[in-house]
Coordinates of C-alpha atoms in Angstrom, one line a residue:
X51 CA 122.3 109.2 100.9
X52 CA 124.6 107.0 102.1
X53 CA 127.0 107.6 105.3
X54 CA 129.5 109.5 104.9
X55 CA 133.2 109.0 106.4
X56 CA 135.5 112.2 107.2
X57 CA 139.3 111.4 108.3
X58 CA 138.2 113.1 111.4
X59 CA 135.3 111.9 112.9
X60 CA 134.8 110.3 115.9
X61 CA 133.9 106.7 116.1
X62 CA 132.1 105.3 118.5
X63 CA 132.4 101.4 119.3
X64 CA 129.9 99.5 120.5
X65 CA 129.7 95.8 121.5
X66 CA 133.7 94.0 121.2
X67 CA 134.3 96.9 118.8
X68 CA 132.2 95.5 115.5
X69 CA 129.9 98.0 115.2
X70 CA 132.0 101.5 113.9
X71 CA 129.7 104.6 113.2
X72 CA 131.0 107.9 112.0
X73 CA 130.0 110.6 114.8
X74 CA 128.4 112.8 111.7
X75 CA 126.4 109.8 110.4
X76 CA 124.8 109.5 113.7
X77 CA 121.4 110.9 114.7
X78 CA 120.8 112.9 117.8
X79 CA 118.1 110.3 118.6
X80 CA 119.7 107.2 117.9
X81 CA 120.8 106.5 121.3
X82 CA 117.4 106.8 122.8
X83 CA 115.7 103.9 124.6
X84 CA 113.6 101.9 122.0
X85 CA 111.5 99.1 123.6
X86 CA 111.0 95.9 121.3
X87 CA 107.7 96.8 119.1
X88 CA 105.4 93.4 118.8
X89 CA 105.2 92.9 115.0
X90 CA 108.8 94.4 114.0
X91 CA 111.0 91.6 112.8
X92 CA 113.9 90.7 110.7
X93 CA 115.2 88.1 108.7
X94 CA 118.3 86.7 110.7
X95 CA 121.8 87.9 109.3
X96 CA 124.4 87.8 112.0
X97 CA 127.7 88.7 109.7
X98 CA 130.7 87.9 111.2
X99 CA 129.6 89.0 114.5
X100 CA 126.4 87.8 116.3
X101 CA 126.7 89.5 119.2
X102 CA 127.4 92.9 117.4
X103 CA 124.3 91.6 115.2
X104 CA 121.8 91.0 117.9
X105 CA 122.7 94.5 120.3
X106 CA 121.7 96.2 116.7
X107 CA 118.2 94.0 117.0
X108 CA 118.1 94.9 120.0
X109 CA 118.5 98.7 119.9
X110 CA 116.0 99.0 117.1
X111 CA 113.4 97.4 118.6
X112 CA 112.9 94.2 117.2
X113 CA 111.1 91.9 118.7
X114 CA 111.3 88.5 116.4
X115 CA 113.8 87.0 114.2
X116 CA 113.0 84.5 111.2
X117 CA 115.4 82.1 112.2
X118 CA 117.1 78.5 111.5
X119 CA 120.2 77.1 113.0
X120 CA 120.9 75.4 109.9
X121 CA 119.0 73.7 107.4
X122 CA 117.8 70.2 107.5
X123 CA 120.4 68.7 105.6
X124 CA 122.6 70.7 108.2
X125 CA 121.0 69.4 111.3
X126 CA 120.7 65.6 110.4
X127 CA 123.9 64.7 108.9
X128 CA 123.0 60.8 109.3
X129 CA 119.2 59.1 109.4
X130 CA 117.6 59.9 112.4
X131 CA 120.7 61.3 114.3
X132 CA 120.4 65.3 114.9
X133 CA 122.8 67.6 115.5
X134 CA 122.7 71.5 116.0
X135 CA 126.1 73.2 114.7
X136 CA 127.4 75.4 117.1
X137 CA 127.1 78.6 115.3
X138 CA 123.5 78.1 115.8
X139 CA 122.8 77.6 119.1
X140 CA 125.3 80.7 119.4
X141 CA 122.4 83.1 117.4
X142 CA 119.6 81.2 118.9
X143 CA 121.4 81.7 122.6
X144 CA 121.8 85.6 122.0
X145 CA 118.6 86.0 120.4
X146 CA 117.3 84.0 123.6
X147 CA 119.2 86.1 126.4
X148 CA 117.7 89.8 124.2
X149 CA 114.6 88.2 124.9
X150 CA 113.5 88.4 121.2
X151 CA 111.3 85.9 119.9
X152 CA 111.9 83.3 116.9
X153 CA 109.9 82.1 114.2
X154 CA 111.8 78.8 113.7
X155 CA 112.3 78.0 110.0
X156 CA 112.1 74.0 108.8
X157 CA 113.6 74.1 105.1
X158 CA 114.8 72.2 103.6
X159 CA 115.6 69.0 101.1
X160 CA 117.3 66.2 102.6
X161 CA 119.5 64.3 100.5
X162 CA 119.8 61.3 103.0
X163 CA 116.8 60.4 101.6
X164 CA 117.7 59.8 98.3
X165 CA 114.3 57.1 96.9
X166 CA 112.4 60.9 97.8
X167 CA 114.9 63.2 96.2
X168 CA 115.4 64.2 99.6
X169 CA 111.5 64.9 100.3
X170 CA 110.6 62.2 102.5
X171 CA 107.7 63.5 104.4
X172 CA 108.5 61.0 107.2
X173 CA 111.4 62.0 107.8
X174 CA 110.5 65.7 108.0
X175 CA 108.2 65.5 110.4
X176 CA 110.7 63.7 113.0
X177 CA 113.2 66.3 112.1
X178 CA 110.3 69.0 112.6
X179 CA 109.4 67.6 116.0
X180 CA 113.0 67.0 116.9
X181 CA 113.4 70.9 116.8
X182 CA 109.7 71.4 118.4
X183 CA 111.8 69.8 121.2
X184 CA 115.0 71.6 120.9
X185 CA 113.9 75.1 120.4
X186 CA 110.8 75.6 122.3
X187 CA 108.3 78.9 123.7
X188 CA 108.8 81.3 124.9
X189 CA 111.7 82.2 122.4
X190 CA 109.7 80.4 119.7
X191 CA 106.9 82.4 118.4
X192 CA 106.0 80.3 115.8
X193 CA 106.8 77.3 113.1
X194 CA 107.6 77.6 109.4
X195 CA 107.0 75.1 107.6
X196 CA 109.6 75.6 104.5
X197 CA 110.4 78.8 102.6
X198 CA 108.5 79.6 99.4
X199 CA 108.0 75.6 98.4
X200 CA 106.7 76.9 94.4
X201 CA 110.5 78.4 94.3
X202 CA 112.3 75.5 96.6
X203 CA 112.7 71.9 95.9
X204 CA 109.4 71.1 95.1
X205 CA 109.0 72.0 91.5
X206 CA 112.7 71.1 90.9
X207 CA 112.3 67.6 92.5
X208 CA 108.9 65.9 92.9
X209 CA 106.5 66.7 90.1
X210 CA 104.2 68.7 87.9
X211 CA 102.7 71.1 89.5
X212 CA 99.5 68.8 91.1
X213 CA 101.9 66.7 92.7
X214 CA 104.1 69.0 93.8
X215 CA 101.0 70.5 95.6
X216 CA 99.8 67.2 97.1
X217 CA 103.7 66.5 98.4
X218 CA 103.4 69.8 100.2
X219 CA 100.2 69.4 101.8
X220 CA 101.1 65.9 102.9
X221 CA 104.7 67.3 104.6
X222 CA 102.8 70.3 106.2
X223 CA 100.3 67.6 107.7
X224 CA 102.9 65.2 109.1
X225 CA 105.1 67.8 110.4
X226 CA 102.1 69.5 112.3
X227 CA 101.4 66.7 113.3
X228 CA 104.9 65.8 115.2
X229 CA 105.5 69.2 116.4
X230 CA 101.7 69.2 118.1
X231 CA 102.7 66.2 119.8
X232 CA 105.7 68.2 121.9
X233 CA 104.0 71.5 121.5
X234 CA 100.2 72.2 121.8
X235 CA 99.9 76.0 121.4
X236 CA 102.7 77.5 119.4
X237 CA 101.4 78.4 116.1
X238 CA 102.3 76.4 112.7
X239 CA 102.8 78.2 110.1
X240 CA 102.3 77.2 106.3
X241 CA 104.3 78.8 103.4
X242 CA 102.6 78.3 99.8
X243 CA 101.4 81.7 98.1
X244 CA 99.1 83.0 95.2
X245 CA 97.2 80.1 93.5
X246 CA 99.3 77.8 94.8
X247 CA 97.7 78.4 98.7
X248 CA 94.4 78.8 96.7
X249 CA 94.5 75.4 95.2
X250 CA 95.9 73.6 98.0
X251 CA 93.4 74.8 99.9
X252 CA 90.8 73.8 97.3
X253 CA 92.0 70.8 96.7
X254 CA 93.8 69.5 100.3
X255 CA 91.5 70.9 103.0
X256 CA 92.0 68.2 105.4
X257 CA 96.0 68.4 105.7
X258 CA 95.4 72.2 107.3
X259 CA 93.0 71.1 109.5
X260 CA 96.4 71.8 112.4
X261 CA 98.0 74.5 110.7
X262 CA 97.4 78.1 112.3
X263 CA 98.7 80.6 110.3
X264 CA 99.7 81.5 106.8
X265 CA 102.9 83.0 105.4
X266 CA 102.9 85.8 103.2
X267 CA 106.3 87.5 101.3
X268 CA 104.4 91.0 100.3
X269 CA 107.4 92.5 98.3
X270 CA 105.9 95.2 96.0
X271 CA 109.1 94.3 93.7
X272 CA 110.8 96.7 91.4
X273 CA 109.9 100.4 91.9
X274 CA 106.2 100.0 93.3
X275 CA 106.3 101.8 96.9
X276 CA 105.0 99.9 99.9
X277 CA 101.6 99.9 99.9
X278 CA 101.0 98.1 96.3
X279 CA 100.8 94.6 95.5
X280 CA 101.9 93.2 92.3
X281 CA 99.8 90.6 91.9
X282 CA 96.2 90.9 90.3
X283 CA 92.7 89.6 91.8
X284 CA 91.9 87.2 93.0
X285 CA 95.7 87.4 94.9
X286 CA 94.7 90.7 96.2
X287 CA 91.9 93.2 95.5
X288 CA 90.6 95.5 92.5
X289 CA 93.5 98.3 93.5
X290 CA 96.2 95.5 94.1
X291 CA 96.9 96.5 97.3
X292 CA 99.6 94.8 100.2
X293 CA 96.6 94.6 102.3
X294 CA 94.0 93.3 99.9
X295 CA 97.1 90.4 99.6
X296 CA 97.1 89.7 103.1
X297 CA 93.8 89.4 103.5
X298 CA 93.1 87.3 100.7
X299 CA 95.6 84.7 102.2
X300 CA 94.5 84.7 106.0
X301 CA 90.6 86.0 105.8
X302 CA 88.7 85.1 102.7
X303 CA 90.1 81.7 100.7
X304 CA 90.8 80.1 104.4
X305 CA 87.1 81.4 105.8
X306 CA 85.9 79.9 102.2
X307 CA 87.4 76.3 102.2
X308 CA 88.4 75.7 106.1
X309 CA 85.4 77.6 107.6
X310 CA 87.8 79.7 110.2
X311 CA 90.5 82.2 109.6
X312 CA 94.2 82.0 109.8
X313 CA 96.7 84.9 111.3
X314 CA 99.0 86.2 108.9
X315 CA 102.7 86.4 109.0
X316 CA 104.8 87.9 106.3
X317 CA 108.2 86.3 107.2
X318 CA 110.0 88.4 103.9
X319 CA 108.8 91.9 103.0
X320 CA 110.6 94.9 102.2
X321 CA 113.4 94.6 100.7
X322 CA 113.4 97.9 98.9
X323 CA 116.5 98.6 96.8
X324 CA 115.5 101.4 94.4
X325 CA 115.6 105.3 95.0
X326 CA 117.5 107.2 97.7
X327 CA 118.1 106.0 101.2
X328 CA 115.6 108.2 102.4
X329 CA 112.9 106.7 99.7
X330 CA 113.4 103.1 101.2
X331 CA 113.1 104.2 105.0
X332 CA 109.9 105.8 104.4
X333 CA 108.6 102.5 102.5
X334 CA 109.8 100.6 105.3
X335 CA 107.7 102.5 107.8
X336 CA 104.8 102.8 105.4
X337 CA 104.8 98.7 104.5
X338 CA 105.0 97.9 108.4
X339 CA 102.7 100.5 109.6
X340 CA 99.5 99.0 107.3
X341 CA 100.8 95.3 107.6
X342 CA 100.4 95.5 111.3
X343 CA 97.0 97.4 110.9
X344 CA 95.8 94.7 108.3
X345 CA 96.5 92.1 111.3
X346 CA 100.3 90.8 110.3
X347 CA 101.7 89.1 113.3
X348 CA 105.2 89.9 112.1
X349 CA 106.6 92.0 109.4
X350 CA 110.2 90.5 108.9
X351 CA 112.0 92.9 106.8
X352 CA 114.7 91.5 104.7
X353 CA 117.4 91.3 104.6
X354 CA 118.6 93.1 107.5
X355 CA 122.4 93.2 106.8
X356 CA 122.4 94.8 103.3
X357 CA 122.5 92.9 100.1
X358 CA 122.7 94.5 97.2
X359 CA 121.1 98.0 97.7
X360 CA 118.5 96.3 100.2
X361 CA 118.3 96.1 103.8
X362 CA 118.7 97.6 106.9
X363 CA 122.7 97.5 108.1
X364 CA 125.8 97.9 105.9
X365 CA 128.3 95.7 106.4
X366 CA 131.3 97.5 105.8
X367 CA 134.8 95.3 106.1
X368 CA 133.0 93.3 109.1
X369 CA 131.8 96.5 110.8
X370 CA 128.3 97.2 110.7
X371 CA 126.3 100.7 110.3
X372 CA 122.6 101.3 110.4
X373 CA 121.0 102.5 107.4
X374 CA 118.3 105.8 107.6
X375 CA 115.8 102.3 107.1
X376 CA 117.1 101.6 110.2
X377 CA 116.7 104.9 112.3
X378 CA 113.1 104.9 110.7
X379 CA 112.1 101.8 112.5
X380 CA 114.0 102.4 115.3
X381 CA 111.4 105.8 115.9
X382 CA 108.5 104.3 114.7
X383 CA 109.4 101.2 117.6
X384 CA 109.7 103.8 120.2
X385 CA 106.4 105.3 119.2
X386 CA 104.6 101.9 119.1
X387 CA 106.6 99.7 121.6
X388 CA 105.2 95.9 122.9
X389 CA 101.4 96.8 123.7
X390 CA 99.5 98.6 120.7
X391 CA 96.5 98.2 119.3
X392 CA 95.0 99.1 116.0
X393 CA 92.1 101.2 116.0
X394 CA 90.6 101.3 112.8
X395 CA 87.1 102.7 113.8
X396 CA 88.3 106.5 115.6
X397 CA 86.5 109.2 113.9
X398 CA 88.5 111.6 112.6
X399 CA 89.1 114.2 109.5
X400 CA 91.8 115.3 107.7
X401 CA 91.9 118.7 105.6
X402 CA 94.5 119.1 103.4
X403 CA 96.0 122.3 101.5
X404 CA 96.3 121.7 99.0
X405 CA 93.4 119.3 98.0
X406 CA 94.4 115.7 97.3
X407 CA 93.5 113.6 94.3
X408 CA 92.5 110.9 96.1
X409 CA 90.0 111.8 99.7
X410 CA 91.1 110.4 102.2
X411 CA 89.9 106.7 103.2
X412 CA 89.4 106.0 99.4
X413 CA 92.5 104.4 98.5
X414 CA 94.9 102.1 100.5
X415 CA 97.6 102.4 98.1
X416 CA 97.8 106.4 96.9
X417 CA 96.5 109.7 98.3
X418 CA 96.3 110.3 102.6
X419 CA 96.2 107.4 105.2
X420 CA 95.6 107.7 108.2
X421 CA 96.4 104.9 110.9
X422 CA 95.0 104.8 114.6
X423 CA 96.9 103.0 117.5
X424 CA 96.2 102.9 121.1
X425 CA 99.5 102.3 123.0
X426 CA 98.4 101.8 126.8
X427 CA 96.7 105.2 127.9
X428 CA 98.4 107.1 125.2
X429 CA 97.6 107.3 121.4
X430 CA 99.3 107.4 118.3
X431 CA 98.8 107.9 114.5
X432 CA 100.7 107.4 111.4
X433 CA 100.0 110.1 108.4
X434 CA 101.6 109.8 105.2
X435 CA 100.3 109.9 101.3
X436 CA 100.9 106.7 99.7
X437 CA 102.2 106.2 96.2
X438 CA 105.3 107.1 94.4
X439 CA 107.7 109.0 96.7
X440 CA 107.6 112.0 95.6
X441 CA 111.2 114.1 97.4
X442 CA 111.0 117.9 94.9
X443 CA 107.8 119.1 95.9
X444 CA 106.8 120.2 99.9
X445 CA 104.0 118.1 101.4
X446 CA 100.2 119.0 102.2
X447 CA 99.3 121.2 105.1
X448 CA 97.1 118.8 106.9
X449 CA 95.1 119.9 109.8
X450 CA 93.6 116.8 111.8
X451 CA 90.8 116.9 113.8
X452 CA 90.0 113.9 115.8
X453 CA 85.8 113.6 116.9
X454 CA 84.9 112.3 120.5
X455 CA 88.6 112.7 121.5
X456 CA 89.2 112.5 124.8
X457 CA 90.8 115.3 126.7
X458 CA 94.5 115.8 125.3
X459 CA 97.0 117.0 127.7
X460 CA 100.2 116.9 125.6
X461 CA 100.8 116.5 121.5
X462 CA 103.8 115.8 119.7
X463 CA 104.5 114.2 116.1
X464 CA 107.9 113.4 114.5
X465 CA 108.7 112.7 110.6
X466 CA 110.0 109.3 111.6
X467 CA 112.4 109.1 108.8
X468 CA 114.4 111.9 109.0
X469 CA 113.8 112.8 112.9
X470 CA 112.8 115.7 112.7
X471 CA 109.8 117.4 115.2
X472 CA 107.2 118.5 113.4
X473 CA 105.9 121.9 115.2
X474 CA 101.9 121.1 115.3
X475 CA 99.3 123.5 117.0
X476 CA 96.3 121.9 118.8
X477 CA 93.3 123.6 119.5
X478 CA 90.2 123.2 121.1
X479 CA 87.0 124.1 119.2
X480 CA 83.5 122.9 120.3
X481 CA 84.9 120.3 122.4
X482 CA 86.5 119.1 119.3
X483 CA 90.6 118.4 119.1
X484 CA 92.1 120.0 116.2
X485 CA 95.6 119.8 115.4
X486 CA 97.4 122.0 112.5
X487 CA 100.6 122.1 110.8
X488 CA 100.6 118.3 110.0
X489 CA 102.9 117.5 107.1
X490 CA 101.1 115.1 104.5
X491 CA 103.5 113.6 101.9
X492 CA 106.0 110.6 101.4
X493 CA 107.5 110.4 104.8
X494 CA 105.5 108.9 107.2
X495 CA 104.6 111.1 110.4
X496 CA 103.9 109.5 114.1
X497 CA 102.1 111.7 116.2
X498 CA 101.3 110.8 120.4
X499 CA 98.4 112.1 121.7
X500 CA 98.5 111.9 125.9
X501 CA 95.7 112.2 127.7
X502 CA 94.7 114.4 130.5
X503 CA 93.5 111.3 132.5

């Protein structure tokens, strides 16, 4: 639901007075340190205010932005002359000083070059390694090369669909190719999808042969929750999963036609806008918690100032509030923070009352998941049951018990979207770990374990 305003609340003003938050609206926990979680990222979306913008980024734990100061056409205004407006440097200088990373965006058509209807493969790669130069690492976590090129530019302006491909794969080369020359390490990121990646890859192995990771936009669209895909083999596996998706794009077609893998980054995903607020901030938690475990180097929710019904911050007349998507990520940051790992291999069981449909570990995409991290000495787990949200009926009594633990000194678990504790009893029982009262339905619950030792 969304915030409510009373005539007499209290506001509370953060940052030159652009963010405004009614005092009920607030939860007990949102003022809590949250370090930056490695993975969590947003689309940029600055409103009228950066600076209010980027403390938000900040406070929630993000740790990289998808990011351009301005699109090519923006940037070089006459051939071979580059210019970055001020507005920005501005972002790219606040994001910089947060210490938040950026995946630097290269998109798109430049009309200058008007005998390539502004696709002049040339020319974008000396714009590219102009801004290898201009923005460089450690604020730059990566290079993307264009957004979504079967939806931008290409189709519309260079050819049936073959040569549309081909133009791609020869830009993506050259521009590689320029930024390597200023920048050896920073990964270069490619953006085609579905069977247009397939193809290229098919069919233009050689122009990858410096490109280091792939781009993936998992949205589930319409009223799927997070964990589904709706694409159909060979996109992503039999059950049409999100992570059967990502893998298809980074592990099996790259393994098949460039021998090696490539990481995976999905640079758009969420963007829930169906259900209640509550619905979304669970699917937010639930699409970030598996992308991360499936291997995504960054799962950029969009949009993050709200468009539509999606995204993460109202922005209400120029003042901006955090939605409950918001808080949601903000816990499930403080849980995670910069130096988790995914475990995928910890023995464990999970008894449920009553008995699921699905057993657990059958099913990415409906029934129980379980998710393993290790977060420096401590560790932590993510329970939900994937699916439809389901809000009128009380979820499963779970009890977990984890195999081989190691000694546990201290438990605690939290329903990350609405921030509540969940009261949980561990036990010991032939050297096994057992913990009770675990809450197994919609909304996602993070529970620490901390070690004796």
């Amino acid at each position: 639901m969304r915030f409510i305003h009373s005539t007499i609340a209290c506001l509370l003003m953060l940052t030159g007075g652009a963010i405004v938050r009614a005092a009920d609206s607030v939860p007990a926990d949102a003022e809590l340190p949250t370090p930056p979680m490695r993975g969590l990222a947003v689309n940029s979306g600055f409103g009228n205010n950066p600076e209010a913008a980027v403390s938000l980024m900040k406070r929630m734990g993000v740790s990289v932005v998808r990011w351009l100061p301005a699109e090519w056409a923006g940037i070089e205004k006459e051939k071979g002359k580059y210019v970055i407006p001020e507005s920005g440097q501005r972002t790219y200088d606040l994001l910089r000083k947060a210490n938040i990373q950026v995946i630097l965006l290269l998109f798109r058509r430049n009309t200058l070059y008007a005998e390539s209807k502004g696709m002049d493969a040339d020319a974008y790669a000396k714009y590219a390694g102009f801004m290898a130069k201009t923005f460089t690492p450690p604020t730059v976590a990566a290079y993307e090369l264009w957004n979504e090129p079967c939806n931008f530019d290409f189709p519309q302006y260079v050819g049936q669909r073959e040569v549309w491909l081909a133009k791609y794969c020869e830009m993506a080369r050259k521009a590689a190719s320029a930024i390597r020359e200023v920048d050896p390490k920073t990964p270069i990121l490619q953006t085609l999808e579905v069977q247009f990646w397939f193809d290229a890859l098919r069919d233009h192995p050689a122009d990858f042969a410096q490109i280091d990771g792939t781009v993936c936009h998992p949205y589930p669209t319409g009223i799927n929750p997070a964990e589904r895909s709706p694409w159909a083999p060979p996109v992503t596996d039999t059950e049409r999963s999100m992570v059967g998706y990502l893998k298809s794009h980074a592990v099996a077609f790259p393994k098949k036609h460039l021998g090696r893998e490539l990481s995976v980054w999905a640079t758009e995903c969420g963007g829930f806008d169906k259900g209640s607020e509550e619905q979304k901030a669970a699917y937010q938690v639930r699409g970030l918690i598996q992308g991360v475990a499936a291997g995504a180097k960054a799962w950029c929710v969009w949009p993050f100032i709200v468009e539509g019904s999606a995204g993460l911050v109202w922005n209400r007349g120029g003042k901006l509030e955090p939605t409950p998507s918001y808080y949601a990520l903000q816990r499930t940051a403080r849980f995670m923070g910069p130096d988790w790992q995914a475990v995928p291999d910890v023995q464990c069981r999970l008894d449920l009352v009553p008995e699921p449909d699905v057993a657990v570990g059958q099913s990415r995409v409906k029934g129980p998941q379980v998710y393993w991290f290790r977060v420096g000495k401590e560790w932590v787990t993510f329970v939900w049951n994937a699916g439809k949200y389901v809000a009128d009926m009380p979820p499963a009594d779970g009890t977990l018990t984890w195999l081989n633990s190691p000694t546990v000194a201290k438990v605690e678990a939290q329903d990350v979207v609405t921030g509540k504790k969940v009261p949980v009893t561990m036990t010991y029982t032939s050297g096994l770990v057992t913990l009770s009262g675990v809450p197994v339905g919609s909304n996602p619950v993070a529970i620490r374990w901390t070690p004796a030792n």
